PDB file of C-alpha atoms and ligand atoms in Angstrom:
ATOM      1  CA  MET A   1      -0.051   0.099   0.002  1.00  0.00           C
ATOM      2  CA  THR A   2       1.007   3.516  -0.852  1.00  0.00           C
ATOM      3  CA  ARG A   3      -0.542   6.870  -0.175  1.00  0.00           C
ATOM      4  CA  PRO A   4       0.837   9.157  -3.088  1.00  0.00           C
ATOM      5  CA  THR A   5      -1.190  12.217  -2.059  1.00  0.00           C
ATOM      6  CA  GLY A   6      -3.251  13.114   1.551  1.00  0.00           C
ATOM      7  CA  ARG A   7      -6.530  11.928  -0.401  1.00  0.00           C
ATOM      8  CA  LEU A   8      -5.209   8.807  -2.408  1.00  0.00           C
ATOM      9  CA  VAL A   9      -4.358   5.401  -1.332  1.00  0.00           C
ATOM     10  CA  THR A  10      -2.807   2.746  -3.962  1.00  0.00           C
ATOM     11  CA  ILE A  11      -3.474  -0.907  -2.816  1.00  0.00           C
ATOM     12  CA  ARG A  12      -1.772  -3.945  -4.384  1.00  0.00           C
ATOM     13  CA  LEU A  13      -3.980  -6.969  -4.043  1.00  0.00           C
ATOM     14  CA  GLU A  14      -2.912 -10.680  -4.400  1.00  0.00           C
ATOM     15  CA  PRO A  15      -6.487 -12.343  -5.349  1.00  0.00           C
ATOM     16  CA  SER A  16      -6.756 -15.898  -4.279  1.00  0.00           C
ATOM     17  CA  HIS A  17      -7.950 -16.782  -7.584  1.00  0.00           C
ATOM     18  CA  ARG A  18      -6.586 -15.044 -10.402  1.00  0.00           C
ATOM     19  CA  GLN A  19      -8.336 -14.947 -13.979  1.00  0.00           C
ATOM     20  CA  GLN A  20      -7.471 -13.593 -17.174  1.00  0.00           C
ATOM     21  CA  GLN A  21      -7.678  -9.658 -16.802  1.00  0.00           C
ATOM     22  CA  TYR A  22      -8.088  -6.926 -19.669  1.00  0.00           C
ATOM     23  CA  ALA A  23      -6.695  -3.365 -19.433  1.00  0.00           C
ATOM     24  CA  GLY A  24      -9.892  -1.410 -18.517  1.00  0.00           C
ATOM     25  CA  GLN A  25     -11.552  -3.718 -15.943  1.00  0.00           C
ATOM     26  CA  HIS A  26     -12.541  -3.131 -12.443  1.00  0.00           C
ATOM     27  CA  PHE A  27     -13.009  -5.089  -9.339  1.00  0.00           C
ATOM     28  CA  VAL A  28     -15.658  -5.127  -6.644  1.00  0.00           C
ATOM     29  CA  VAL A  29     -14.795  -4.869  -3.106  1.00  0.00           C
ATOM     30  CA  ARG A  30     -17.263  -5.725  -0.630  1.00  0.00           C
ATOM     31  CA  LEU A  31     -16.807  -4.713   3.121  1.00  0.00           C
ATOM     32  CA  THR A  32     -18.990  -6.481   5.649  1.00  0.00           C
ATOM     33  CA  ALA A  33     -19.787  -5.144   8.959  1.00  0.00           C
ATOM     34  CA  ASP A  34     -20.112  -7.137  12.553  1.00  0.00           C
ATOM     35  CA  ASP A  35     -23.799  -7.047  12.142  1.00  0.00           C
ATOM     36  CA  GLY A  36     -24.075  -8.139   8.707  1.00  0.00           C
ATOM     37  CA  TYR A  37     -24.178  -5.022   6.966  1.00  0.00           C
ATOM     38  CA  THR A  38     -22.283  -4.940   3.891  1.00  0.00           C
ATOM     39  CA  ALA A  39     -21.360  -2.346   1.055  1.00  0.00           C
ATOM     40  CA  THR A  40     -19.875  -2.987  -2.101  1.00  0.00           C
ATOM     41  CA  ARG A  41     -18.025  -0.481  -4.491  1.00  0.00           C
ATOM     42  CA  SER A  42     -16.137  -0.774  -7.676  1.00  0.00           C
ATOM     43  CA  TYR A  43     -12.591   0.334  -8.285  1.00  0.00           C
ATOM     44  CA  SER A  44     -10.741   0.009 -11.671  1.00  0.00           C
ATOM     45  CA  VAL A  45      -7.443  -1.819 -11.919  1.00  0.00           C
ATOM     46  CA  ALA A  46      -4.477   0.392 -12.826  1.00  0.00           C
ATOM     47  CA  SER A  47      -2.170  -2.462 -13.165  1.00  0.00           C
ATOM     48  CA  ASP A  48      -0.981  -4.271 -16.121  1.00  0.00           C
ATOM     49  CA  PRO A  49      -2.767  -7.243 -16.887  1.00  0.00           C
ATOM     50  CA  ASP A  50       0.623  -9.322 -16.753  1.00  0.00           C
ATOM     51  CA  ASP A  51       1.267  -8.087 -13.246  1.00  0.00           C
ATOM     52  CA  ASP A  52       1.365 -10.726 -10.581  1.00  0.00           C
ATOM     53  CA  LEU A  53      -0.835  -8.289  -8.264  1.00  0.00           C
ATOM     54  CA  VAL A  54      -3.909  -6.114  -8.675  1.00  0.00           C
ATOM     55  CA  GLU A  55      -3.346  -2.607  -8.269  1.00  0.00           C
ATOM     56  CA  ILE A  56      -6.154  -0.443  -7.373  1.00  0.00           C
ATOM     57  CA  CYS A  57      -6.176   3.551  -6.480  1.00  0.00           C
ATOM     58  CA  VAL A  58      -8.714   4.734  -4.334  1.00  0.00           C
ATOM     59  CA  GLU A  59      -9.724   8.405  -3.646  1.00  0.00           C
ATOM     60  CA  LYS A  60     -10.837   9.111  -0.082  1.00  0.00           C
ATOM     61  CA  LEU A  61     -14.238  10.723  -0.567  1.00  0.00           C
ATOM     62  CA  PRO A  62     -15.469  13.109   2.103  1.00  0.00           C
ATOM     63  CA  ASP A  63     -17.538  11.045   4.410  1.00  0.00           C
ATOM     64  CA  GLY A  64     -17.304   7.939   1.747  1.00  0.00           C
ATOM     65  CA  GLU A  65     -18.111   4.725   3.431  1.00  0.00           C
ATOM     66  CA  VAL A  66     -15.931   2.350   1.509  1.00  0.00           C
ATOM     67  CA  SER A  67     -13.313   4.807   0.128  1.00  0.00           C
ATOM     68  CA  GLY A  68     -12.849   6.201   3.830  1.00  0.00           C
ATOM     69  CA  TYR A  69     -12.229   2.487   5.109  1.00  0.00           C
ATOM     70  CA  LEU A  70      -9.784   1.790   2.509  1.00  0.00           C
ATOM     71  CA  TYR A  71      -7.600   4.805   3.130  1.00  0.00           C
ATOM     72  CA  ASP A  72      -8.139   4.918   6.843  1.00  0.00           C
ATOM     73  CA  VAL A  73      -8.485   1.668   8.327  1.00  0.00           C
ATOM     74  CA  VAL A  74      -6.976  -1.123   5.662  1.00  0.00           C
ATOM     75  CA  GLU A  75      -3.337  -2.295   6.403  1.00  0.00           C
ATOM     76  CA  PRO A  76      -0.784  -4.107   4.500  1.00  0.00           C
ATOM     77  CA  GLY A  77      -1.386  -7.641   5.011  1.00  0.00           C
ATOM     78  CA  ASP A  78      -4.887  -7.407   5.669  1.00  0.00           C
ATOM     79  CA  THR A  79      -7.725  -9.674   3.716  1.00  0.00           C
ATOM     80  CA  LEU A  80     -10.344  -7.911   1.557  1.00  0.00           C
ATOM     81  CA  GLU A  81     -13.593  -9.417  -0.044  1.00  0.00           C
ATOM     82  CA  VAL A  82     -13.243  -9.022  -3.648  1.00  0.00           C
ATOM     83  CA  ARG A  83     -14.744 -10.208  -7.047  1.00  0.00           C
ATOM     84  CA  GLY A  84     -13.351  -9.350 -10.426  1.00  0.00           C
ATOM     85  CA  PRO A  85     -11.821  -8.619 -13.071  1.00  0.00           C
ATOM     86  CA  ILE A  86     -15.178  -7.237 -14.092  1.00  0.00           C
ATOM     87  CA  GLY A  87     -16.216  -5.933 -17.749  1.00  0.00           C
ATOM     88  CA  GLY A  88     -16.027  -6.959 -21.119  1.00  0.00           C
ATOM     89  CA  TRP A  89     -16.654  -3.399 -22.984  1.00  0.00           C
ATOM     90  CA  PHE A  90     -14.397  -0.802 -21.450  1.00  0.00           C
ATOM     91  CA  VAL A  91     -11.189  -2.872 -22.584  1.00  0.00           C
ATOM     92  CA  TRP A  92      -8.319  -2.528 -24.920  1.00  0.00           C
ATOM     93  CA  ASP A  93      -5.977  -5.063 -26.039  1.00  0.00           C
ATOM     94  CA  GLY A  94      -3.423  -2.798 -27.818  1.00  0.00           C
ATOM     95  CA  SER A  95      -4.484  -4.141 -31.050  1.00  0.00           C
ATOM     96  CA  CYS A  96      -5.678  -0.724 -32.495  1.00  0.00           C
ATOM     97  CA  PRO A  97      -4.782   2.843 -32.254  1.00  0.00           C
ATOM     98  CA  ALA A  98      -6.888   4.472 -29.564  1.00  0.00           C
ATOM     99  CA  VAL A  99      -7.753   7.831 -27.822  1.00  0.00           C
ATOM    100  CA  ALA A 100      -8.309   7.775 -23.855  1.00  0.00           C
ATOM    101  CA  VAL A 101      -9.876  10.400 -21.987  1.00  0.00           C
ATOM    102  CA  GLY A 102      -9.951  10.651 -17.974  1.00  0.00           C
ATOM    103  CA  GLY A 103     -10.897  12.869 -15.367  1.00  0.00           C
ATOM    104  CA  GLY A 104     -10.030  12.546 -11.775  1.00  0.00           C
ATOM    105  CA  THR A 105      -9.627   8.741 -10.652  1.00  0.00           C
ATOM    106  CA  GLY A 106     -11.206   8.259 -14.137  1.00  0.00           C
ATOM    107  CA  VAL A 107      -7.568   7.774 -15.109  1.00  0.00           C
ATOM    108  CA  VAL A 108      -7.211   4.531 -13.394  1.00  0.00           C
ATOM    109  CA  PRO A 109      -8.038   2.000 -16.188  1.00  0.00           C
ATOM    110  CA  LEU A 110      -6.207   4.180 -18.616  1.00  0.00           C
ATOM    111  CA  VAL A 111      -2.958   3.298 -16.326  1.00  0.00           C
ATOM    112  CA  ALA A 112      -3.520  -0.108 -17.198  1.00  0.00           C
ATOM    113  CA  MET A 113      -4.041   0.468 -20.805  1.00  0.00           C
ATOM    114  CA  LEU A 114      -0.872   2.500 -20.740  1.00  0.00           C
ATOM    115  CA  ARG A 115       1.356   0.020 -18.733  1.00  0.00           C
ATOM    116  CA  GLN A 116       0.089  -2.731 -21.239  1.00  0.00           C
ATOM    117  CA  ALA A 117       0.990  -0.637 -24.278  1.00  0.00           C
ATOM    118  CA  GLN A 118       4.452  -0.341 -22.664  1.00  0.00           C
ATOM    119  CA  ARG A 119       4.765  -3.830 -22.031  1.00  0.00           C
ATOM    120  CA  LEU A 120       3.757  -4.595 -25.637  1.00  0.00           C
ATOM    121  CA  GLY A 121       5.618  -1.998 -27.292  1.00  0.00           C
ATOM    122  CA  VAL A 122       2.851  -0.146 -28.955  1.00  0.00           C
ATOM    123  CA  THR A 123       2.617   3.177 -26.627  1.00  0.00           C
ATOM    124  CA  ASP A 124       2.251   4.788 -30.361  1.00  0.00           C
ATOM    125  CA  ARG A 125      -1.341   3.216 -30.371  1.00  0.00           C
ATOM    126  CA  LEU A 126      -2.202   5.181 -27.176  1.00  0.00           C
ATOM    127  CA  ARG A 127      -3.264   8.986 -26.992  1.00  0.00           C
ATOM    128  CA  LEU A 128      -4.138   9.971 -23.480  1.00  0.00           C
ATOM    129  CA  ALA A 129      -5.591  13.202 -22.296  1.00  0.00           C
ATOM    130  CA  VAL A 130      -6.288  13.503 -18.612  1.00  0.00           C
ATOM    131  CA  SER A 131      -7.898  16.423 -16.368  1.00  0.00           C
ATOM    132  CA  GLY A 132      -8.425  17.382 -12.677  1.00  0.00           C
ATOM    133  CA  ARG A 133      -8.789  20.230 -10.657  1.00  0.00           C
ATOM    134  CA  THR A 134      -5.067  20.136  -9.896  1.00  0.00           C
ATOM    135  CA  ALA A 135      -2.239  17.574 -10.851  1.00  0.00           C
ATOM    136  CA  GLY A 136      -2.745  16.342  -6.878  1.00  0.00           C
ATOM    137  CA  HIS A 137      -6.379  15.393  -8.388  1.00  0.00           C
ATOM    138  CA  ILE A 138      -5.062  13.143 -11.120  1.00  0.00           C
ATOM    139  CA  PRO A 139      -3.670   9.580  -9.765  1.00  0.00           C
ATOM    140  CA  TYR A 140      -0.489   8.605 -11.412  1.00  0.00           C
ATOM    141  CA  VAL A 141      -0.007  12.081 -12.931  1.00  0.00           C
ATOM    142  CA  GLU A 142       3.740  11.872 -13.194  1.00  0.00           C
ATOM    143  CA  GLU A 143       3.339   8.482 -14.940  1.00  0.00           C
ATOM    144  CA  LEU A 144       0.968   9.894 -17.578  1.00  0.00           C
ATOM    145  CA  ARG A 145       2.965  13.144 -17.999  1.00  0.00           C
ATOM    146  CA  ALA A 146       5.865  11.034 -18.745  1.00  0.00           C
ATOM    147  CA  ALA A 147       4.274   9.079 -21.313  1.00  0.00           C
ATOM    148  CA  GLY A 148       3.050  12.054 -23.286  1.00  0.00           C
ATOM    149  CA  ALA A 149      -0.530  12.429 -22.069  1.00  0.00           C
ATOM    150  CA  THR A 150      -2.385  15.819 -22.544  1.00  0.00           C
ATOM    151  CA  VAL A 151      -2.533  16.872 -18.760  1.00  0.00           C
ATOM    152  CA  ALA A 152      -5.600  19.865 -18.304  1.00  0.00           C
ATOM    153  CA  LEU A 153      -5.664  21.312 -15.020  1.00  0.00           C
ATOM    154  CA  THR A 154      -9.140  22.901 -14.422  1.00  0.00           C
ATOM    155  CA  GLY A 155      -8.137  24.987 -11.660  1.00  0.00           C
ATOM    156  CA  ALA A 156      -5.745  26.724 -14.121  1.00  0.00           C
ATOM    157  CA  GLY A 157      -8.446  27.257 -16.473  1.00  0.00           C
ATOM    158  CA  HIS A 158      -7.712  24.473 -18.696  1.00  0.00           C
ATOM    159  CA  ARG A 159     -10.678  22.148 -19.395  1.00  0.00           C
ATOM    160  CA  LEU A 160      -9.995  19.722 -22.373  1.00  0.00           C
ATOM    161  CA  SER A 161     -11.573  20.862 -25.166  1.00  0.00           C
ATOM    162  CA  ALA A 162     -12.210  19.769 -29.011  1.00  0.00           C
ATOM    163  CA  ASP A 163      -8.563  21.570 -29.846  1.00  0.00           C
ATOM    164  CA  ASP A 164      -6.896  19.309 -27.293  1.00  0.00           C
ATOM    165  CA  LEU A 165      -8.633  15.984 -28.597  1.00  0.00           C
ATOM    166  CA  ARG A 166      -8.698  16.628 -32.223  1.00  0.00           C
ATOM    167  CA  PRO A 167      -5.023  15.604 -33.088  1.00  0.00           C
ATOM    168  CA  LEU A 168      -5.354  12.622 -30.587  1.00  0.00           C
ATOM    169  CA  ALA A 169      -8.453  11.378 -32.051  1.00  0.00           C
ATOM    170  CA  ASP A 170      -7.241  11.672 -35.593  1.00  0.00           C
ATOM    171  CA  GLY A 171      -6.502   8.183 -36.842  1.00  0.00           C
ATOM    172  CA  ALA A 172      -7.914   6.056 -33.649  1.00  0.00           C
ATOM    173  CA  ASP A 173     -10.212   3.215 -33.985  1.00  0.00           C
ATOM    174  CA  LEU A 174     -11.564   3.547 -30.399  1.00  0.00           C
ATOM    175  CA  GLY A 175     -12.263   6.182 -27.909  1.00  0.00           C
ATOM    176  CA  PHE A 176     -12.600   5.565 -24.097  1.00  0.00           C
ATOM    177  CA  VAL A 177     -13.814   8.140 -21.566  1.00  0.00           C
ATOM    178  CA  CYS A 178     -13.589   7.641 -17.897  1.00  0.00           C
ATOM    179  CA  GLY A 179     -14.607   9.849 -15.051  1.00  0.00           C
ATOM    180  CA  SER A 180     -17.845  11.533 -13.192  1.00  0.00           C
ATOM    181  CA  ALA A 181     -20.931  11.300 -15.110  1.00  0.00           C
ATOM    182  CA  ARG A 182     -20.909  15.062 -16.027  1.00  0.00           C
ATOM    183  CA  PHE A 183     -17.346  14.472 -17.486  1.00  0.00           C
ATOM    184  CA  ALA A 184     -18.118  11.260 -19.286  1.00  0.00           C
ATOM    185  CA  GLU A 185     -21.141  12.863 -21.055  1.00  0.00           C
ATOM    186  CA  ALA A 186     -19.018  15.856 -22.177  1.00  0.00           C
ATOM    187  CA  LEU A 187     -15.858  14.209 -23.181  1.00  0.00           C
ATOM    188  CA  SER A 188     -17.646  11.568 -24.957  1.00  0.00           C
ATOM    189  CA  SER A 189     -19.613  14.033 -27.132  1.00  0.00           C
ATOM    190  CA  THR A 190     -16.417  15.867 -27.686  1.00  0.00           C
ATOM    191  CA  LEU A 191     -14.772  12.887 -29.128  1.00  0.00           C
ATOM    192  CA  VAL A 192     -17.583  12.518 -31.564  1.00  0.00           C
ATOM    193  CA  THR A 193     -17.560  16.155 -32.281  1.00  0.00           C
ATOM    194  CA  VAL A 194     -13.667  15.523 -33.210  1.00  0.00           C
ATOM    195  CA  GLY A 195     -14.560  12.550 -35.578  1.00  0.00           C
ATOM    196  CA  LEU A 196     -14.940   9.537 -33.628  1.00  0.00           C
ATOM    197  CA  PRO A 197     -17.971   7.378 -34.568  1.00  0.00           C
ATOM    198  CA  VAL A 198     -20.329   7.174 -31.648  1.00  0.00           C
ATOM    199  CA  ASP A 199     -20.382   3.387 -31.514  1.00  0.00           C
ATOM    200  CA  HIS A 200     -16.486   3.529 -31.380  1.00  0.00           C
ATOM    201  CA  VAL A 201     -16.661   5.602 -27.884  1.00  0.00           C
ATOM    202  CA  ARG A 202     -16.740   3.773 -25.106  1.00  0.00           C
ATOM    203  CA  VAL A 203     -17.757   5.354 -21.420  1.00  0.00           C
ATOM    204  CA  GLU A 204     -17.087   4.234 -17.942  1.00  0.00           C
ATOM    205  CA  ARG A 205     -19.005   6.461 -15.458  1.00  0.00           C
ATOM    206  CA  PHE A 206     -17.951   6.600 -11.820  1.00  0.00           C
ATOM    207  CA  GLY A 207     -21.245   7.353  -9.891  1.00  0.00           C
ATOM    208  CA  PRO A 208     -21.295   8.064  -6.275  1.00  0.00           C
ATOM    209  CA  THR A 209     -21.669   4.379  -5.282  1.00  0.00           C
ATOM    210  CA  GLY A 210     -21.527   1.309  -7.396  1.00  0.00           C
TER     211      GLY A 210
HETATM  212  C1  FAD B   1     -16.468   0.849 -12.932  1.00  0.00           C
HETATM  213  C2  FAD B   1     -16.360   1.907 -11.884  1.00  0.00           C
HETATM  214  C3  FAD B   1     -15.007   1.830 -11.290  1.00  0.00           C
HETATM  215  C4  FAD B   1     -14.607   2.788 -10.040  1.00  0.00           C
HETATM  216  N1  FAD B   1     -13.404   3.026 -10.185  1.00  0.00           N
HETATM  217  C5  FAD B   1     -12.800   3.531  -8.855  1.00  0.00           C
HETATM  218  C6  FAD B   1     -11.511   4.065  -8.890  1.00  0.00           C
HETATM  219  O1  FAD B   1     -10.479   3.375  -9.657  1.00  0.00           O
HETATM  220  N2  FAD B   1     -10.803   4.840  -8.037  1.00  0.00           N
HETATM  221  C7  FAD B   1     -12.078   5.660  -6.933  1.00  0.00           C
HETATM  222  O2  FAD B   1     -11.644   5.992  -6.356  1.00  0.00           O
HETATM  223  N3  FAD B   1     -13.340   5.424  -7.131  1.00  0.00           N
HETATM  224  C8  FAD B   1     -13.786   4.500  -8.353  1.00  0.00           C
HETATM  225  N4  FAD B   1     -15.015   4.435  -8.496  1.00  0.00           N
HETATM  226  C9  FAD B   1     -15.906   4.786  -7.503  1.00  0.00           C
HETATM  227  C10 FAD B   1     -16.232   4.216  -6.479  1.00  0.00           C
HETATM  228  O3  FAD B   1     -16.972   2.940  -7.017  1.00  0.00           O
HETATM  229  C11 FAD B   1     -16.941   4.828  -5.191  1.00  0.00           C
HETATM  230  O4  FAD B   1     -18.267   4.975  -5.626  1.00  0.00           O
HETATM  231  C12 FAD B   1     -16.148   5.842  -4.252  1.00  0.00           C
HETATM  232  O5  FAD B   1     -14.955   5.187  -4.068  1.00  0.00           O
HETATM  233  C13 FAD B   1     -17.060   6.280  -3.348  1.00  0.00           C
HETATM  234  O6  FAD B   1     -17.619   5.171  -2.444  1.00  0.00           O
HETATM  235  P1  FAD B   1     -17.621   5.449  -0.759  1.00  0.00           P
HETATM  236  O7  FAD B   1     -18.429   4.130  -0.543  1.00  0.00           O
HETATM  237  O8  FAD B   1     -16.391   5.976  -0.293  1.00  0.00           O
HETATM  238  O9  FAD B   1     -18.637   6.833  -0.704  1.00  0.00           O
HETATM  239  P2  FAD B   1     -20.322   6.704  -0.612  1.00  0.00           P
HETATM  240  O10 FAD B   1     -20.586   6.626   0.792  1.00  0.00           O
HETATM  241  O11 FAD B   1     -20.867   5.820  -1.671  1.00  0.00           O
HETATM  242  O12 FAD B   1     -20.693   8.264  -0.801  1.00  0.00           O
HETATM  243  C14 FAD B   1     -20.070   9.127  -2.072  1.00  0.00           C
HETATM  244  C15 FAD B   1     -20.138  10.205  -1.872  1.00  0.00           C
HETATM  245  O13 FAD B   1     -21.510  10.744  -1.521  1.00  0.00           O
HETATM  246  C16 FAD B   1     -21.527  11.478  -0.152  1.00  0.00           C
HETATM  247  N5  FAD B   1     -22.928  11.144   0.392  1.00  0.00           N
HETATM  248  C17 FAD B   1     -23.093   9.944   0.876  1.00  0.00           C
HETATM  249  N6  FAD B   1     -24.330   9.559   1.260  1.00  0.00           N
HETATM  250  C18 FAD B   1     -24.969  10.948   1.204  1.00  0.00           C
HETATM  251  C19 FAD B   1     -26.010  11.781   1.372  1.00  0.00           C
HETATM  252  N7  FAD B   1     -27.195  10.926   1.939  1.00  0.00           N
HETATM  253  N8  FAD B   1     -26.443  12.855   1.012  1.00  0.00           N
HETATM  254  C20 FAD B   1     -25.332  13.547   0.652  1.00  0.00           C
HETATM  255  N9  FAD B   1     -24.191  13.166   0.191  1.00  0.00           N
HETATM  256  C21 FAD B   1     -24.032  11.716   0.497  1.00  0.00           C
HETATM  257  C22 FAD B   1     -20.737  10.928   0.600  1.00  0.00           C
HETATM  258  O14 FAD B   1     -19.936  11.936   1.419  1.00  0.00           O
HETATM  259  C23 FAD B   1     -19.443  11.000  -0.438  1.00  0.00           C
HETATM  260  O15 FAD B   1     -18.935  12.115  -0.730  1.00  0.00           O
HETATM  261  C24 FAD B   1     -15.582   3.513  -9.490  1.00  0.00           C
HETATM  262  C25 FAD B   1     -17.030   3.205  -9.863  1.00  0.00           C
HETATM  263  C26 FAD B   1     -17.303   2.523 -10.757  1.00  0.00           C
HETATM  264  C27 FAD B   1     -18.616   2.451 -11.266  1.00  0.00           C
END
């Protein structure tokens, strides 16, 4: 476990049963209280499918039930109940050119795509654009910057626009957009505006729970 910022915790899991994983998938974490109350939440995988461990990165939300527990209570060596990997749509196998856009913790599945592209030697096929209020609100921001991602800080007045995405989408076969519902709606529309067919844009929304 690491805490790269005061709000983010990165946890590397060793699942008891490992299944084939694809970049872009998520795991479900289930917490059970002593009285039997349960809470389940989804967390995207940041690690390359070839990694021995499964890495998730959780943002602690104010009064967030599960994210607060994962940030404040869980310690290295603890056992967590998880299910996954899950998802067959928001996945990229590296075989075609793609543009991937993430907001806040929505960058996490894109990091798995990036790490996979690096392992396969096909980084030229993945163009990345990420956004957050400040750099501290974008997990893995230095890794993404080093990979050439366009980084837009809304706190500094930079919102991702058609001008940002047009060159990245040029020649892409698939688009991926991940973030809050509002971010996902706005940026998936922008990808269509700059020329990606609507059925080539895949969207993952991080709701308040789920
Ligand atoms: C496919 C998928 C992948 C995801 N991947 C990630 C990821 O990689 N990293 C990540 O951090 N998150 C991810 N999420 C979001 C994650 O699943 C949780 O929604 C998030 O961690 C919040 O859960 P929580 O239990 O901490 O907060 P919750 O307890 O669900 O609360 C969420 C927010 O709502 C507020 N709230 C709760 N109840 C009320 C109320 N009655 N009135 C007003 N406000 C209220 C809380 O204060 C909190 O700020 C993903 C979601 C999906 C669907």
